[in-house]
Tab-separated table of C-alpha atoms and ligand atoms in Angstrom:
chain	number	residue	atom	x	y	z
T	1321	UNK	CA	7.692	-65.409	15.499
T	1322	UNK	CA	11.469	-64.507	16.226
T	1323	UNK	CA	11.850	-63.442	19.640
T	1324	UNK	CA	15.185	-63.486	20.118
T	1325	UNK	CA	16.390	-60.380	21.563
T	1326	UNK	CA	19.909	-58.381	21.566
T	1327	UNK	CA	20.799	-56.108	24.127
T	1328	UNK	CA	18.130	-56.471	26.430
T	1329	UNK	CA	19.998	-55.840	29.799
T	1330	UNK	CA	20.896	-52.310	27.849
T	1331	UNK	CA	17.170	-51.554	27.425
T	1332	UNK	CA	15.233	-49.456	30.156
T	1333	UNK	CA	13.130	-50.916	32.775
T	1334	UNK	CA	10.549	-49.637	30.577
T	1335	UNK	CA	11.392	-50.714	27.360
T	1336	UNK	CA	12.059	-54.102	28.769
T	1337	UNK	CA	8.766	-53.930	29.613
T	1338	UNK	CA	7.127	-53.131	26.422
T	1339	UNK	CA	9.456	-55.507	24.626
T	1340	UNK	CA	7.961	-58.224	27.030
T	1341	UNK	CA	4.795	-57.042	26.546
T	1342	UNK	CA	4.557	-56.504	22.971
T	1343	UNK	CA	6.119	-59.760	22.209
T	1344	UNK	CA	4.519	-62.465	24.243
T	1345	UNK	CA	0.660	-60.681	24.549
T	1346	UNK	CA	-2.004	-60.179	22.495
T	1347	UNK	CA	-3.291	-56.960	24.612
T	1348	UNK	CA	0.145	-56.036	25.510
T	1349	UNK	CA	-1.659	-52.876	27.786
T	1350	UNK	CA	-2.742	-55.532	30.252
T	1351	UNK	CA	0.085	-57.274	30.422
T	1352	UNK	CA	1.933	-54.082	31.150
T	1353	UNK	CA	-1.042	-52.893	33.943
T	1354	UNK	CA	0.083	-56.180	35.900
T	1355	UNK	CA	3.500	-56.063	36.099
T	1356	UNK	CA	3.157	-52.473	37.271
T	1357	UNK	CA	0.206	-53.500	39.453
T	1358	UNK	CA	2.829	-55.270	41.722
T	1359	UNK	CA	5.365	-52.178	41.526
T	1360	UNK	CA	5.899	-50.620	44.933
T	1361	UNK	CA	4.410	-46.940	44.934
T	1362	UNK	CA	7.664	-46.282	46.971
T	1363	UNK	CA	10.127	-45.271	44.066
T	1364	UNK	CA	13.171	-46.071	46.522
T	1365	UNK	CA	11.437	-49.382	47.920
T	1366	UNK	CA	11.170	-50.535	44.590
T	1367	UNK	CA	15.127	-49.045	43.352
T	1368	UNK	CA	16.152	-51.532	46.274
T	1369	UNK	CA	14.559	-54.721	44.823
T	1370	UNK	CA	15.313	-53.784	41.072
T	1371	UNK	CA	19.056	-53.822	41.843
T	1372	UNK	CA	18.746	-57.321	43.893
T	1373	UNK	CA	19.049	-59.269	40.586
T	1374	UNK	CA	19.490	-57.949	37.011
T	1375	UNK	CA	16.797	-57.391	34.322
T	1376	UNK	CA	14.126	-56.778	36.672
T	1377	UNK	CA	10.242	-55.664	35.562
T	1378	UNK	CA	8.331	-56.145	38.320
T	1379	UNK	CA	7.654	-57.907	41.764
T	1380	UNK	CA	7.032	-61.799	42.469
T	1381	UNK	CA	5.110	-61.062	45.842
T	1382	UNK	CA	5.044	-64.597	48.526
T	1383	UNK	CA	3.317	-64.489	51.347
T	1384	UNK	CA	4.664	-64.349	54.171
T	1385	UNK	CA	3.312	-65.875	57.580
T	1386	UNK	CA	3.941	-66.643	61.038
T	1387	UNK	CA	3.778	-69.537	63.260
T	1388	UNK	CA	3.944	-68.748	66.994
T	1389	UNK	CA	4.180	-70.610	70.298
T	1390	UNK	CA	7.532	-72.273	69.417
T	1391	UNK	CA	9.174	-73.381	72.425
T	1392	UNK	CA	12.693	-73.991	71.686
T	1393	UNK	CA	15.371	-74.524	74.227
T	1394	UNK	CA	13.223	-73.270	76.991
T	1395	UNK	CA	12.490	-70.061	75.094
T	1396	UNK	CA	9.223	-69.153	72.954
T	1397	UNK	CA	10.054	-67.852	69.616
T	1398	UNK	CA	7.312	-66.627	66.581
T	1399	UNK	CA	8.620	-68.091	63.182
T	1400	UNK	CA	8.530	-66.294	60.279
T	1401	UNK	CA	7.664	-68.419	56.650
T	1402	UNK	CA	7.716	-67.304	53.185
T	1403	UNK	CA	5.866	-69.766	51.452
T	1404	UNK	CA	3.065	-70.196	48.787
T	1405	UNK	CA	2.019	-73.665	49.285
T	1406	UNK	CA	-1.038	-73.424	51.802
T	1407	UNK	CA	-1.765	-75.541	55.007
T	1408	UNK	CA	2.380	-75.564	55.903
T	1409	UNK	CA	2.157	-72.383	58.442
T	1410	UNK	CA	-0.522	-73.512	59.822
T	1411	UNK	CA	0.703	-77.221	60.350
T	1412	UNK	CA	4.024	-75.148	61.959
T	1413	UNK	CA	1.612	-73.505	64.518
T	1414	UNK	CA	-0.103	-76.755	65.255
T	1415	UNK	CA	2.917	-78.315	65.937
T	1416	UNK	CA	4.663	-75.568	67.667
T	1417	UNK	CA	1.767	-75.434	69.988
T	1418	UNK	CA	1.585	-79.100	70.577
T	1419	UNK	CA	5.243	-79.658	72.248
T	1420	UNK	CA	4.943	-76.463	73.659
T	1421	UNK	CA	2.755	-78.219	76.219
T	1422	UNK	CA	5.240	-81.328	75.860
T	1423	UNK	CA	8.657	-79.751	77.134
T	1424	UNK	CA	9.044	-78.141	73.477
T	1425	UNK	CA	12.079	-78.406	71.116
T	1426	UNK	CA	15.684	-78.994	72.454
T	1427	UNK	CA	18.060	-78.193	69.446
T	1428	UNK	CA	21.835	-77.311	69.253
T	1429	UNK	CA	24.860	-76.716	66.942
T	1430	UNK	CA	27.156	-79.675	66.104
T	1431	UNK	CA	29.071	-78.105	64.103
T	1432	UNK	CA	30.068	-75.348	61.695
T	1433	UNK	CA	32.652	-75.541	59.930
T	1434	UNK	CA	32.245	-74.841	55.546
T	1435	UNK	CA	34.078	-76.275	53.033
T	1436	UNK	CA	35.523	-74.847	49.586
T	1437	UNK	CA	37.686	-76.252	47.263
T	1438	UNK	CA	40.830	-75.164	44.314
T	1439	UNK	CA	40.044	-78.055	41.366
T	1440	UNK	CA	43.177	-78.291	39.830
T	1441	UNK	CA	45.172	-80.485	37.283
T	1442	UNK	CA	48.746	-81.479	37.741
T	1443	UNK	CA	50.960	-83.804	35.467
T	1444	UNK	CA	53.709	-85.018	37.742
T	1445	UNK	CA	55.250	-86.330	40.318
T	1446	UNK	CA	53.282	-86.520	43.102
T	1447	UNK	CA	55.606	-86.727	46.012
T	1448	UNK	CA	56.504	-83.475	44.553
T	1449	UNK	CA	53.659	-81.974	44.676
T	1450	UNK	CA	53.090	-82.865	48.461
T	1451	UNK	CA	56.339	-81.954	49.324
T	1452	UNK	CA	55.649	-78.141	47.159
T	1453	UNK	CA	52.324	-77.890	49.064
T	1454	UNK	CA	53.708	-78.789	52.837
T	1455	UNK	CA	56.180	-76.047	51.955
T	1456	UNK	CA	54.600	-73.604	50.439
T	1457	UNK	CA	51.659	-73.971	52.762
T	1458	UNK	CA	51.913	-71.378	55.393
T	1459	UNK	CA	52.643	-68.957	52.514
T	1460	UNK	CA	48.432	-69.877	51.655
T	1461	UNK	CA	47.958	-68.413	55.167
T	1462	UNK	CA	49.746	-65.070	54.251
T	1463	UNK	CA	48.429	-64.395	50.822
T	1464	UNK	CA	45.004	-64.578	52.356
T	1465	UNK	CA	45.801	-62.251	55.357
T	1466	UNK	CA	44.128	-59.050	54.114
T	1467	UNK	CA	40.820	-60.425	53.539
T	1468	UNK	CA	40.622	-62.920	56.162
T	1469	UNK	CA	41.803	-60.440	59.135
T	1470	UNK	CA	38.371	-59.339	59.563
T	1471	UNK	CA	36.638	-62.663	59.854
T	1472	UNK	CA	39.743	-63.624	62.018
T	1473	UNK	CA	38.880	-60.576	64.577
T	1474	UNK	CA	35.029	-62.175	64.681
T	1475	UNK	CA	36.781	-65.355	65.731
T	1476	UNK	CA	36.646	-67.150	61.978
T	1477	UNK	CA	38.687	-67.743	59.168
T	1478	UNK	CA	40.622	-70.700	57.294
T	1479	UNK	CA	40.222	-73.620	59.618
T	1480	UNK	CA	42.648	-75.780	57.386
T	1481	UNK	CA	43.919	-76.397	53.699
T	1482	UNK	CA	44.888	-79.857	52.825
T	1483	UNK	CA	46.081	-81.339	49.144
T	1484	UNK	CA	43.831	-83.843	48.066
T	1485	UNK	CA	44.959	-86.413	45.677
T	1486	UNK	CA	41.607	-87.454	43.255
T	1487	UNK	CA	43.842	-89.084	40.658
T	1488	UNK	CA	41.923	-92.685	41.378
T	1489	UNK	CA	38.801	-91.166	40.440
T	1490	UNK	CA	39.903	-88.161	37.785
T	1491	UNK	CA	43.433	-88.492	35.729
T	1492	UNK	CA	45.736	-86.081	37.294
T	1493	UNK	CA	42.904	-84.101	39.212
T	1494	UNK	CA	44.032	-82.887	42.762
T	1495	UNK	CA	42.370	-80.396	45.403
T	1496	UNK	CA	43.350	-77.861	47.970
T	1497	UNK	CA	40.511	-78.743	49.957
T	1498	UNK	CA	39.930	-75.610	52.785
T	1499	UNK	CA	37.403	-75.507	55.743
T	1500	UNK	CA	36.413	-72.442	56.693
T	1501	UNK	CA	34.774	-70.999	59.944
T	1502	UNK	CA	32.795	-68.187	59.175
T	1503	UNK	CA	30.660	-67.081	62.309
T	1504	UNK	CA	27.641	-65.277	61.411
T	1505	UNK	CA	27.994	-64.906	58.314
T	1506	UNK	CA	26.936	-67.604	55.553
T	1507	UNK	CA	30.497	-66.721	54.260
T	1508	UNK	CA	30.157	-67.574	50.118
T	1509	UNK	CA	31.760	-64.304	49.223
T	1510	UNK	CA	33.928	-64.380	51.858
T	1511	UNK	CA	35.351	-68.424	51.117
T	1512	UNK	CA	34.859	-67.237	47.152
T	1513	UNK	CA	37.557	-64.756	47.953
T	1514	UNK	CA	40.254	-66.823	50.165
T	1515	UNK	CA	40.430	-69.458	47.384
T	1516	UNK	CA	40.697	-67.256	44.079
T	1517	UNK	CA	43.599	-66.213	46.143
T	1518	UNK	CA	44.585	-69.603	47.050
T	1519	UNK	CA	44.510	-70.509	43.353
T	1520	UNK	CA	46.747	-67.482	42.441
T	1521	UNK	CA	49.193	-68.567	45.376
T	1522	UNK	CA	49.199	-71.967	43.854
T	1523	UNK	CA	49.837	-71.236	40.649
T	1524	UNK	CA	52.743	-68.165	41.472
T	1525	UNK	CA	54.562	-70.189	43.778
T	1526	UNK	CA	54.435	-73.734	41.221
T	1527	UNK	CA	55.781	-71.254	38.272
T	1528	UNK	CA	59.068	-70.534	40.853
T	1529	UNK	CA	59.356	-73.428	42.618
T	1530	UNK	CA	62.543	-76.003	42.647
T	1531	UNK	CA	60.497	-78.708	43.129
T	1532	UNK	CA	58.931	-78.862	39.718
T	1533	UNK	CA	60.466	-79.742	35.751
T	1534	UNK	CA	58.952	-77.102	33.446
T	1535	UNK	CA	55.759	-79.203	32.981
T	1536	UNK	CA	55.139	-79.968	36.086
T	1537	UNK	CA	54.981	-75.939	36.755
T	1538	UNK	CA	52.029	-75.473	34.321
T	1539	UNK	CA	49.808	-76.593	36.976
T	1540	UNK	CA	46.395	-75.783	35.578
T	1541	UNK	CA	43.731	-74.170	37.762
T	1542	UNK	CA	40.092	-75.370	36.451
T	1543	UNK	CA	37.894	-73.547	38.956
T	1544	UNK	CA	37.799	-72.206	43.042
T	1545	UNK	CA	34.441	-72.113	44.525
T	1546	UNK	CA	33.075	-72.852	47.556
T	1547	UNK	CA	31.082	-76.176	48.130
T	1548	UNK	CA	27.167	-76.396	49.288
T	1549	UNK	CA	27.791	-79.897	50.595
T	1550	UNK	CA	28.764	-78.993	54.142
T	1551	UNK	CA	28.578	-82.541	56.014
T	1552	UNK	CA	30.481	-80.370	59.148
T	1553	UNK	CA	28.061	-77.759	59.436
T	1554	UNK	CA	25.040	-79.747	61.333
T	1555	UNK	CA	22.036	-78.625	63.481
T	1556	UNK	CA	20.082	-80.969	65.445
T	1557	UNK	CA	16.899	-80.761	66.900
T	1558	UNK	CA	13.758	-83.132	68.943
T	1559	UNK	CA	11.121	-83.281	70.245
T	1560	UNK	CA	10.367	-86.095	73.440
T	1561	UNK	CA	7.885	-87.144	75.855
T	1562	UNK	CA	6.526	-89.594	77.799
T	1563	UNK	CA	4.560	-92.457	75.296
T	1564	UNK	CA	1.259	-91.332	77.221
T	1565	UNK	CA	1.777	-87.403	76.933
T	1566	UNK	CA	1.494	-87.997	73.655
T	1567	UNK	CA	-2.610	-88.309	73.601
T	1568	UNK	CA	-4.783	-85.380	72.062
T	1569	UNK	CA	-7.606	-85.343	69.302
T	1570	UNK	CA	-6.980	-87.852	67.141
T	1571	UNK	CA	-4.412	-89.427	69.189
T	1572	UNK	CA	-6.700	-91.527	71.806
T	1573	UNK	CA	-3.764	-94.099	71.556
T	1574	UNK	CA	-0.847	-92.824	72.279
T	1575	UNK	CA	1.218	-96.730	72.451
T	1576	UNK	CA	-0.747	-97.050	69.381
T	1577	UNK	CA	0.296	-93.606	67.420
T	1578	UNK	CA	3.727	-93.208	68.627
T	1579	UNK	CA	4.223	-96.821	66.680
T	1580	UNK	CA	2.581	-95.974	63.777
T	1581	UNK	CA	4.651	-92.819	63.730
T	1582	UNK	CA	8.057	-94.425	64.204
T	1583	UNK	CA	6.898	-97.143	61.845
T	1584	UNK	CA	6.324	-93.923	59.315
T	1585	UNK	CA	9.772	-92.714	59.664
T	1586	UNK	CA	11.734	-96.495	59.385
T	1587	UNK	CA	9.485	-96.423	56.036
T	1588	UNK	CA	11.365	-92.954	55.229
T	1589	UNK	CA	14.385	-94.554	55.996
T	1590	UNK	CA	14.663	-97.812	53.822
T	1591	UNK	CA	12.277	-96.535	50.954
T	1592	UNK	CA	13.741	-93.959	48.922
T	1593	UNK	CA	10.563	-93.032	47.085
T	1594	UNK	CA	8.904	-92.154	50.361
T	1595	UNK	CA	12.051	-90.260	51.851
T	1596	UNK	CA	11.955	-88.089	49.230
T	1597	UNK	CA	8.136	-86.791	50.128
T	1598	UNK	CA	9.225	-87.366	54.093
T	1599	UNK	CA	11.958	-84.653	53.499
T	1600	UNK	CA	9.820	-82.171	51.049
T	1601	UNK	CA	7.888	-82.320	54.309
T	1602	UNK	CA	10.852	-81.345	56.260
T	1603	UNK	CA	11.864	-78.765	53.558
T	1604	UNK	CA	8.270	-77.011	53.525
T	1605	UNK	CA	9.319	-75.837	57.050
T	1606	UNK	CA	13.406	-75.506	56.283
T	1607	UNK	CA	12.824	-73.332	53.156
T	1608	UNK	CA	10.274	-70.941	54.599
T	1609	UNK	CA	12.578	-69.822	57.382
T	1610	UNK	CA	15.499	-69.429	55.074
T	1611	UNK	CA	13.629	-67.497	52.609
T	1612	UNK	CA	12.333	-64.982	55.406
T	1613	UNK	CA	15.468	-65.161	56.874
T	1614	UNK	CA	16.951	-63.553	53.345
T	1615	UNK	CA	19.281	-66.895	53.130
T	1616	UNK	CA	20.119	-68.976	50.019
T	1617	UNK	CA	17.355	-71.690	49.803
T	1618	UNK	CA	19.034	-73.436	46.813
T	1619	UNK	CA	22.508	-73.290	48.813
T	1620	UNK	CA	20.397	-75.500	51.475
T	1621	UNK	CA	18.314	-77.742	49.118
T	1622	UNK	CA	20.989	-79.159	47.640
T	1623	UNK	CA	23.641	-79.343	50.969
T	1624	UNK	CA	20.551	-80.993	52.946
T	1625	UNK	CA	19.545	-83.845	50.164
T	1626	UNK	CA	23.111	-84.656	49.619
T	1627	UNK	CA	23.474	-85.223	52.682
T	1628	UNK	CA	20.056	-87.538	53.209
T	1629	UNK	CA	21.951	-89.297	50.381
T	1630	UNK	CA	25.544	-89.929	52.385
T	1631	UNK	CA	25.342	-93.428	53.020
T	1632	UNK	CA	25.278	-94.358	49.168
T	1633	UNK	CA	20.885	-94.163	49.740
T	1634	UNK	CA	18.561	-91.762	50.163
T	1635	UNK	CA	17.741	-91.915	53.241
T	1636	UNK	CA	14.890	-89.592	55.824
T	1637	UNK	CA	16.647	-87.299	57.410
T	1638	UNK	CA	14.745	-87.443	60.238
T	1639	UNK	CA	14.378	-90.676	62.959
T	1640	UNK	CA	12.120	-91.440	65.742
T	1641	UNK	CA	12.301	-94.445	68.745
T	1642	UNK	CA	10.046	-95.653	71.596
T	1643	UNK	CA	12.623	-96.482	74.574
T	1644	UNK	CA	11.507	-97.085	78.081
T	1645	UNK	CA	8.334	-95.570	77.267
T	1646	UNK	CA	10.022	-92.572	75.998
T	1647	UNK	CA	8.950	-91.073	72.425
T	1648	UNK	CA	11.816	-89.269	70.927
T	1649	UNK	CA	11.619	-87.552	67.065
T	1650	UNK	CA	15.026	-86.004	66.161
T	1651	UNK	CA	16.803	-84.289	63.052
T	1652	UNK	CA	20.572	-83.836	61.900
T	1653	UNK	CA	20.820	-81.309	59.153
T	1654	UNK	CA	23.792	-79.513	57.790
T	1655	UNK	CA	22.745	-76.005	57.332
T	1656	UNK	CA	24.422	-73.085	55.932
T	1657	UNK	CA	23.658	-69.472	57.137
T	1658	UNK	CA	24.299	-66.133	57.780
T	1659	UNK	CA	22.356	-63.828	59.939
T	1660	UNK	CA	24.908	-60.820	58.832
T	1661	UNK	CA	25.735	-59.655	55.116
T	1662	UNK	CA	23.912	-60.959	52.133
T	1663	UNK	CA	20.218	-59.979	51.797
T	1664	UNK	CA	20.092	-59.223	55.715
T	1665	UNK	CA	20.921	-56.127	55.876
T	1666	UNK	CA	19.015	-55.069	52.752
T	1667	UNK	CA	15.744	-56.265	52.453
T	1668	UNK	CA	13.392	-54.880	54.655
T	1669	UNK	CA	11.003	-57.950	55.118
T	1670	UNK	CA	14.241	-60.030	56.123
T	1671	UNK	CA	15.387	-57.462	58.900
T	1672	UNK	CA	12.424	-57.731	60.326
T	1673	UNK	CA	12.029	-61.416	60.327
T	1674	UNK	CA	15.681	-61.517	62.277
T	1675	UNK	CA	13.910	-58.949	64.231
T	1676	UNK	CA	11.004	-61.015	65.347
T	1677	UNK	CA	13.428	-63.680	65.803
T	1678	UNK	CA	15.065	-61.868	68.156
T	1679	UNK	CA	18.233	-61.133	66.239
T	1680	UNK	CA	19.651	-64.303	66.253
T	1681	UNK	CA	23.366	-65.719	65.668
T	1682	UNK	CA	23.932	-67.887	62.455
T	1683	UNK	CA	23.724	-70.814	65.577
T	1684	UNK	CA	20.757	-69.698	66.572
T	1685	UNK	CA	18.336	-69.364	63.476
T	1686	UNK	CA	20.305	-73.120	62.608
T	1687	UNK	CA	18.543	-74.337	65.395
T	1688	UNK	CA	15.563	-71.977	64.697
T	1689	UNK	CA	15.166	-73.257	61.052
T	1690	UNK	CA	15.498	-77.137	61.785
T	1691	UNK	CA	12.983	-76.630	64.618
T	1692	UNK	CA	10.347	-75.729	61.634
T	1693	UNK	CA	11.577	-78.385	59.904
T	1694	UNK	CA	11.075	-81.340	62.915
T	1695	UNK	CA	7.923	-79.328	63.292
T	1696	UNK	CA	6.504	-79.431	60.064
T	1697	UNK	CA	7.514	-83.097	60.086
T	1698	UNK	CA	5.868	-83.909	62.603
T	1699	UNK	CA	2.512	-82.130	61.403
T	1700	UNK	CA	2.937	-84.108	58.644
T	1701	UNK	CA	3.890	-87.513	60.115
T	1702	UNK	CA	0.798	-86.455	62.483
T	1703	UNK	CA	-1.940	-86.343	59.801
T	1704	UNK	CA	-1.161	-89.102	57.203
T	1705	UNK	CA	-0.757	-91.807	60.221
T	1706	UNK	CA	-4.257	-90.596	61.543
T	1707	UNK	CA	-6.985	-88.996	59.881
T	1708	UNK	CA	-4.563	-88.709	56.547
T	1709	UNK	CA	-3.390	-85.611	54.671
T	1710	UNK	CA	-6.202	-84.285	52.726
T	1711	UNK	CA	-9.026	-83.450	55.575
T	1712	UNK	CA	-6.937	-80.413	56.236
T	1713	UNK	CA	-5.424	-79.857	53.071
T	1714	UNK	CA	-8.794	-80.147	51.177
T	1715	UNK	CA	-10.721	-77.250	54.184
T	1716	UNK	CA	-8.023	-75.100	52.867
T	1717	UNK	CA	-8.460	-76.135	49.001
T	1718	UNK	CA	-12.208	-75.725	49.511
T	1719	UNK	CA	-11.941	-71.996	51.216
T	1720	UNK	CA	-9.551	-71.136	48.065
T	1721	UNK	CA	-12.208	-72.310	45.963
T	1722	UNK	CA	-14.633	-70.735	47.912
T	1723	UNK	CA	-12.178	-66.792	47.518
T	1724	UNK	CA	-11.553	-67.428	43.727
T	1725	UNK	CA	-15.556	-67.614	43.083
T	1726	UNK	CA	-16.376	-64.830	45.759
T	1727	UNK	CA	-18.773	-66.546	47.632
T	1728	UNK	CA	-21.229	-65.336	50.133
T	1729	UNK	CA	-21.658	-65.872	53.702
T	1730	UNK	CA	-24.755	-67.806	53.041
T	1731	UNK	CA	-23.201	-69.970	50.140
T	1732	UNK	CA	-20.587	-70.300	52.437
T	1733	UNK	CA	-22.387	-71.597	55.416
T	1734	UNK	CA	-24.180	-73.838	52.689
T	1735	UNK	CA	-21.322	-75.568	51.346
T	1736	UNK	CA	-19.743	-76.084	54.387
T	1737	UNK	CA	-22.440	-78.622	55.646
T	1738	UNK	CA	-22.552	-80.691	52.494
T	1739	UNK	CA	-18.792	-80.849	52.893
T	1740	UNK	CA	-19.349	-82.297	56.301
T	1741	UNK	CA	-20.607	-85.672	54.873
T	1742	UNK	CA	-19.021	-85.386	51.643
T	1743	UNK	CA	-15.398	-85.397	49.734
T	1744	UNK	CA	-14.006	-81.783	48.997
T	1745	UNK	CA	-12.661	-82.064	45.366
T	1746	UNK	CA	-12.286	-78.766	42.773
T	1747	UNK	CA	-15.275	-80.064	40.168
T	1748	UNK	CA	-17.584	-80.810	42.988
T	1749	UNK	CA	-17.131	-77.553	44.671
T	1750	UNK	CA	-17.871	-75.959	41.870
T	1751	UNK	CA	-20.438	-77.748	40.771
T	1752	UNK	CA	-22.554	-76.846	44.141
T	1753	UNK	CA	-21.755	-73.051	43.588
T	1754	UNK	CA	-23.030	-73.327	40.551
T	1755	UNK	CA	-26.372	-74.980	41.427
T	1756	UNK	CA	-26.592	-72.504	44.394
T	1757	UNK	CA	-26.310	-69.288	42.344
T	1758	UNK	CA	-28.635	-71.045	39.405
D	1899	MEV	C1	3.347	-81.730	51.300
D	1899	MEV	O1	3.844	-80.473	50.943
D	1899	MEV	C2	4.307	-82.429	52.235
D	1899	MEV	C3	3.923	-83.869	52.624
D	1899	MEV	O2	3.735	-84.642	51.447
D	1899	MEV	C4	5.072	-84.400	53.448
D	1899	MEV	C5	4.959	-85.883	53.775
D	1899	MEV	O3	4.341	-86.641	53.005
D	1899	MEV	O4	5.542	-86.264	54.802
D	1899	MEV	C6	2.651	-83.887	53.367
């Protein structure tokens, strides 16, 4: 079958659909009952989602949770997660509600600061060029007046712009390398902007310049964008307590636990093959806040594991110590956001997740959204060095089961107590439905 299609962004929502629908489906009227199942009856609701990204048919619904009792900085707080994988909110909550009792999570800003870059190749002298860039540099500052005087009124802007000579690495490849402050705002339109200008300033002022021979004025711009790397933009947050607060159910040694536990995270931090899992763990808690929060999850993905990876390793991202019978668990993450602009102001769901966080700063949720992480670390970190990770996980795998097959209160209760004394896995589960309802 040839299904390549032409002019398919042209087509109506409609005909999109049927296309889809007649060319993937063999009863292409239920295909086309589902997607509109998860249409919102709202015409105007649904207008607003259509128009976030192009070609739209339908709605990819996520759930979308809460974990309360987070005690950060002296102040409770109820999280917010979008997230599909099941157990995670839950282990948030647990956690949350744990150090609440424990002098809760400290976290603050480091730093801020964003980074974007003007790739460009230049065949020349480069004395020249450094001596052309120190001059012409303030004139980078004017050309990018109009659209940073806003941002400069909210206190941000360009930090700095610096030339950055890459010629070691890349034959004749240099960089005006800018940092940015950019408040509340997660600022990629607004960096975006400042360097296409940059790039236009560059390559005006090298066409006119004195400094140059006529090659040397062909300067060629290869691309301006900002970058999601953003080392200077870094959150911290822990947890501490005294060795012995540390006891609970399943913790009836603390000395003993808090070992294990910082034994777990000097694992994460030699052994890349574990880091990577340790950090998913973090990221389960990260990536639900930022997706409530309406931010770019794939902007922090890739910013937070290049960074794990800055000393030449992957490395945990978080680290933990015993010291004077102190037990301290802490996190550095660099994390880009933006509580104004962007999805924030658009989609419902994410103005009221900034509501229920209070309306928070870009600072704030930072510290809001590593909290989750350290939290959901720590759940982790929690269950595999005790009773492991699949009691819990498996209670919630089992009442899945249990929802997709409809089962009654009684086959409920039933399979419950043969699950006390025996492993939870998919075939057996089923297999005792079935012999119930034979
Ligand atoms: C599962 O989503 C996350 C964990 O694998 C994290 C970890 O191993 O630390 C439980």
């Amino acid at each position: 079958m040839n299904n390549a299609v032409s002019g398919f962004s042209k087509l109506s929502k409609e005909d999109k659909i049927n296309w889809i629908a007649s060319t993937y489906f063999s009863y292409p009227e239920h295909a086309i009952a589902t997607i509109k199942q998860y249409w919102n009856s709202d015409s105007k609701l649904q207008q607003l989602h259509d128009e976030f990204i192009e070609n739209t048919i339908t709605n990819f619904y996520l759930p979308m949770g809460v974990a309360p009792n987070f005690l950060v900085n002296e102040k409770y707080f109820s999280i917010p997660m979008v997230i599909e994988e099941s157990s995670v909110v839950a282990a948030a909550a647990k956690s949350a509600k744990y150090w609440s009792s424990r002098g809760g999570f400290k976290a603050s800003v480091l730093s801020s600061e964003k980074i974007g870059q003007v790739h460009f190749i230049y065949k020349g002298d480069v004395k020249k060029l450094e001596d052309f860039f120190q001059k012409i540099k303030p004139k980078f500052f004017e050309a990018t007046e109009s659209i940073t005087k806003n941002m400069q009124k909210r206190g941000g802007g360009i930090l700095d712009i610096t030339l950055q000579n890459k010629t070691q690495e890349l034959a004749n490849y240099f960089q005006l390398h800018v940092t940015f402050e950019t408040k509340d705002s997660m600022g990629a339109n607004f960096i975006n902007s400042c360097l296409e200008q940059l790039a236009k300033t560059l390559k005006a002022e090298a066409q006119v310049t004195s400094f140059f021979t006529e090659e040397e004025k062909n300067l060629q711009v290869v691309m301006s964008i900002l970058s999601n790397y953003v080392p200077n933009c870094i959150v911290r947050a822990e947890v501490s307590c005294k060795v012995e607060e540390l006891a609970e159910k399943n913790i009836e040694n603390p000395q003993e636990f808090a070992e294990k536990f910082v034994q777990a995270v000097a694992i994460a931090e030699i052994e890349p093959y574990r880091a990577v899992t340790h950090n998913k763990g973090i990221m389960n808690g990260v990536d639900a806040v930022v997706l409530a929060t309406g931010n770019d999850f794939r902007a922090v993905e890739a910013g937070v594991h290049a960074y794990a990876s800055r000393n030449g390793k992957y490395s945990s991202l978080s680290h933990a110590k015993i010291e004077n019978g102190i037990f301290t668990f802490w996190m550095e993450i660099p994390l880009a956001l933006g509580t104004v602009g962007g999805l924030t102001s658009l989609h419902p769901l994410v103005k009221m997740a900034l509501e229920i966080l209070g309306k928070p700063s870009s600072h704030e949720l930072m510290q809001l959204v590593a909290v989750t992480g350290l939290a959901q670390n720590f759940a982790a970190l929690r269950s595999l060095t005790t009773t492991g990770i699949q009691e819990g996980h498996m209670k919630m795998h089992l009442n899945n089961i249990l929802n997709q097959f409809q089962a009654t209160k009684e086959e409920r209760i039933a399979i419950a107590k043969y699950f006390e004394n025996n492993t939870v896995s998919h075939a057996s589960v089923v297999e005792l439905i079935e012999n119930l309802r034979k």
